[in-house]
PDB file of C-alpha atoms in Angstrom:
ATOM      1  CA  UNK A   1      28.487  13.027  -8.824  1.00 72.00           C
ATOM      2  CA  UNK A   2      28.173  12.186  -4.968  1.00 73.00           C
ATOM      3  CA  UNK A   3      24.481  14.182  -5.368  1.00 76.00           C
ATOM      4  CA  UNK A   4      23.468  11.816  -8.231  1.00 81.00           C
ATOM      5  CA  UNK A   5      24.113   9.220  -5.842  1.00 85.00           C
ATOM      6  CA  UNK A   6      22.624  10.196  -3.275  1.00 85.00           C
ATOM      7  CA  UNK A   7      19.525  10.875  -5.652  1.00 83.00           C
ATOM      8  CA  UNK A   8      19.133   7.039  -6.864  1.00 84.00           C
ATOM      9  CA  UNK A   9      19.484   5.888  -3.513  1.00 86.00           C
ATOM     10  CA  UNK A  10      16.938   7.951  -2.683  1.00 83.00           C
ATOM     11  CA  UNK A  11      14.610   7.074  -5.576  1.00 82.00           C
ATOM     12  CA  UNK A  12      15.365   2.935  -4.494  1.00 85.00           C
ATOM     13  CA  UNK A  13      14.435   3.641  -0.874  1.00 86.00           C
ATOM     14  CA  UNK A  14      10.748   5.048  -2.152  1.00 81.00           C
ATOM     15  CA  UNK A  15      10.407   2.529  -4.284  1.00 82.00           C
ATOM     16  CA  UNK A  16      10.818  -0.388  -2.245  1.00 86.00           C
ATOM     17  CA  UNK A  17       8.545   1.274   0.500  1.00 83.00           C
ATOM     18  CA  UNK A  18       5.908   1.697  -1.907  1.00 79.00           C
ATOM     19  CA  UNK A  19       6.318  -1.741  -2.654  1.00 81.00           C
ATOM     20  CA  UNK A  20       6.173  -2.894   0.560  1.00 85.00           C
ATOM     21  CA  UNK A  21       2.935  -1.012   1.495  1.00 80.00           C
ATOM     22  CA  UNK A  22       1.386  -2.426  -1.477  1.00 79.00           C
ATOM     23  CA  UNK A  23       2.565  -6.101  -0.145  1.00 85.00           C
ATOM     24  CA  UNK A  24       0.757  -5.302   3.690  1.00 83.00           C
ATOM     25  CA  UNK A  25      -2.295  -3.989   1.742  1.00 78.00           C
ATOM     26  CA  UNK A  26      -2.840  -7.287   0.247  1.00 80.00           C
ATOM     27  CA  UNK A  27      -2.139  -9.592   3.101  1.00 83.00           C
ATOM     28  CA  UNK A  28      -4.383  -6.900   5.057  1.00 78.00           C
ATOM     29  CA  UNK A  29      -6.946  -7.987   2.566  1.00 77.00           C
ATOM     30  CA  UNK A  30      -6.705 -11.477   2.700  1.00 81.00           C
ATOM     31  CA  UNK A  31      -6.557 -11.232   6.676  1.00 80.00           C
ATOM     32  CA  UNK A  32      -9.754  -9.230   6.789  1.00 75.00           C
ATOM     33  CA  UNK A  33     -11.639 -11.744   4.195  1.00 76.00           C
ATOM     34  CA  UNK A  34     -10.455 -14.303   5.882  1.00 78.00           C
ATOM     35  CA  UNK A  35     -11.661 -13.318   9.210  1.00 76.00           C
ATOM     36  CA  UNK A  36     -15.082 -12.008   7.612  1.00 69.00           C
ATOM     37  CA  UNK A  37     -15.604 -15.127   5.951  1.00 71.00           C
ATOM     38  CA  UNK A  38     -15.845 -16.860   9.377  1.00 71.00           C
ATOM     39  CA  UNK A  39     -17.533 -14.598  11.771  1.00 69.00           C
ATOM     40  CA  UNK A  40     -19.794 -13.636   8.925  1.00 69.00           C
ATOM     41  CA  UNK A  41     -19.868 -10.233  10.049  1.00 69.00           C
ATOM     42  CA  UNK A  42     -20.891  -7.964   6.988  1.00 72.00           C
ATOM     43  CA  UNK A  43     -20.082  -4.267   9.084  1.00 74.00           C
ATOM     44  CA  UNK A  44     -16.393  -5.583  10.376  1.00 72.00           C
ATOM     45  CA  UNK A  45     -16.133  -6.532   6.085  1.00 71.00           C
ATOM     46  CA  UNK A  46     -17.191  -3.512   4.986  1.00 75.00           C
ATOM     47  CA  UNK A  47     -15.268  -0.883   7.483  1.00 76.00           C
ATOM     48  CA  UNK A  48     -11.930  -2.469   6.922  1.00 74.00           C
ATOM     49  CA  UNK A  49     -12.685  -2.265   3.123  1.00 75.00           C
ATOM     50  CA  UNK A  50     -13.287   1.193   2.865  1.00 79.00           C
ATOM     51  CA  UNK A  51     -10.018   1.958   5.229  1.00 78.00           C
ATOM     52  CA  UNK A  52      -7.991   0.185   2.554  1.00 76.00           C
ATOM     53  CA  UNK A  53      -9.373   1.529  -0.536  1.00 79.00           C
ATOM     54  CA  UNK A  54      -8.457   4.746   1.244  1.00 83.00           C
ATOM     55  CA  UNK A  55      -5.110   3.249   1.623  1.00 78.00           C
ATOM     56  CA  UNK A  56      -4.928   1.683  -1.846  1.00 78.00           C
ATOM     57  CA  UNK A  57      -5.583   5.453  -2.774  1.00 81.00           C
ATOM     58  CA  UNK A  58      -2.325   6.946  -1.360  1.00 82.00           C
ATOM     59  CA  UNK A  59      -0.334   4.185  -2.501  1.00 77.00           C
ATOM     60  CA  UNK A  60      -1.262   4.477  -6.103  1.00 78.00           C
ATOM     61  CA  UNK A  61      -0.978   8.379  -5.572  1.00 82.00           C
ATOM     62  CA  UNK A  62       2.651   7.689  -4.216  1.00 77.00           C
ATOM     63  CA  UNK A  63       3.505   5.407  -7.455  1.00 76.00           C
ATOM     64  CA  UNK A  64       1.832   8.516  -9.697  1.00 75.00           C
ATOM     65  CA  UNK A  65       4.047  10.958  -8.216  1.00 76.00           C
ATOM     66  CA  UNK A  66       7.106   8.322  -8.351  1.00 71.00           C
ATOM     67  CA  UNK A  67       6.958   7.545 -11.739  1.00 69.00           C
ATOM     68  CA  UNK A  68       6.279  11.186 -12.903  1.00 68.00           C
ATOM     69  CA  UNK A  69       8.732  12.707 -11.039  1.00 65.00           C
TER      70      UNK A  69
END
């Protein structure tokens, strides 16, 4: 009983820290658009993109493996 507990507490910590590293990936995106949109600077755009596809990667990875589990 005090296990199964523990468990769902468990299971709500990881969720809400997915969640939350899905919420800093999309203000990191609107940060780095915005700041590309006014310096105009194509290779700052494009670096920071591919970091947080990378990123976007893992998270979505970390949701497979939650909701699987």
């Amino acid at each position: 009983m005090f296990l199964d507990i523990i468990n769902i507490i468990y299971y709500i910590f990881i969720f809400i820290i997915i969640n939350l590293l899905a919420i800093f990936t999309l203000y990191s995106h609107i940060a780095i658009l915005k700041t590309s949109w006014q310096l105009f600077d194509i290779k700052f755009f494009l670096t920071y993109s591919c970091g947080f596809l990378i990123i976007e990667y893992f998270i979505y990875l970390a949701y497979m493996k939650y909701i699987f589990n």
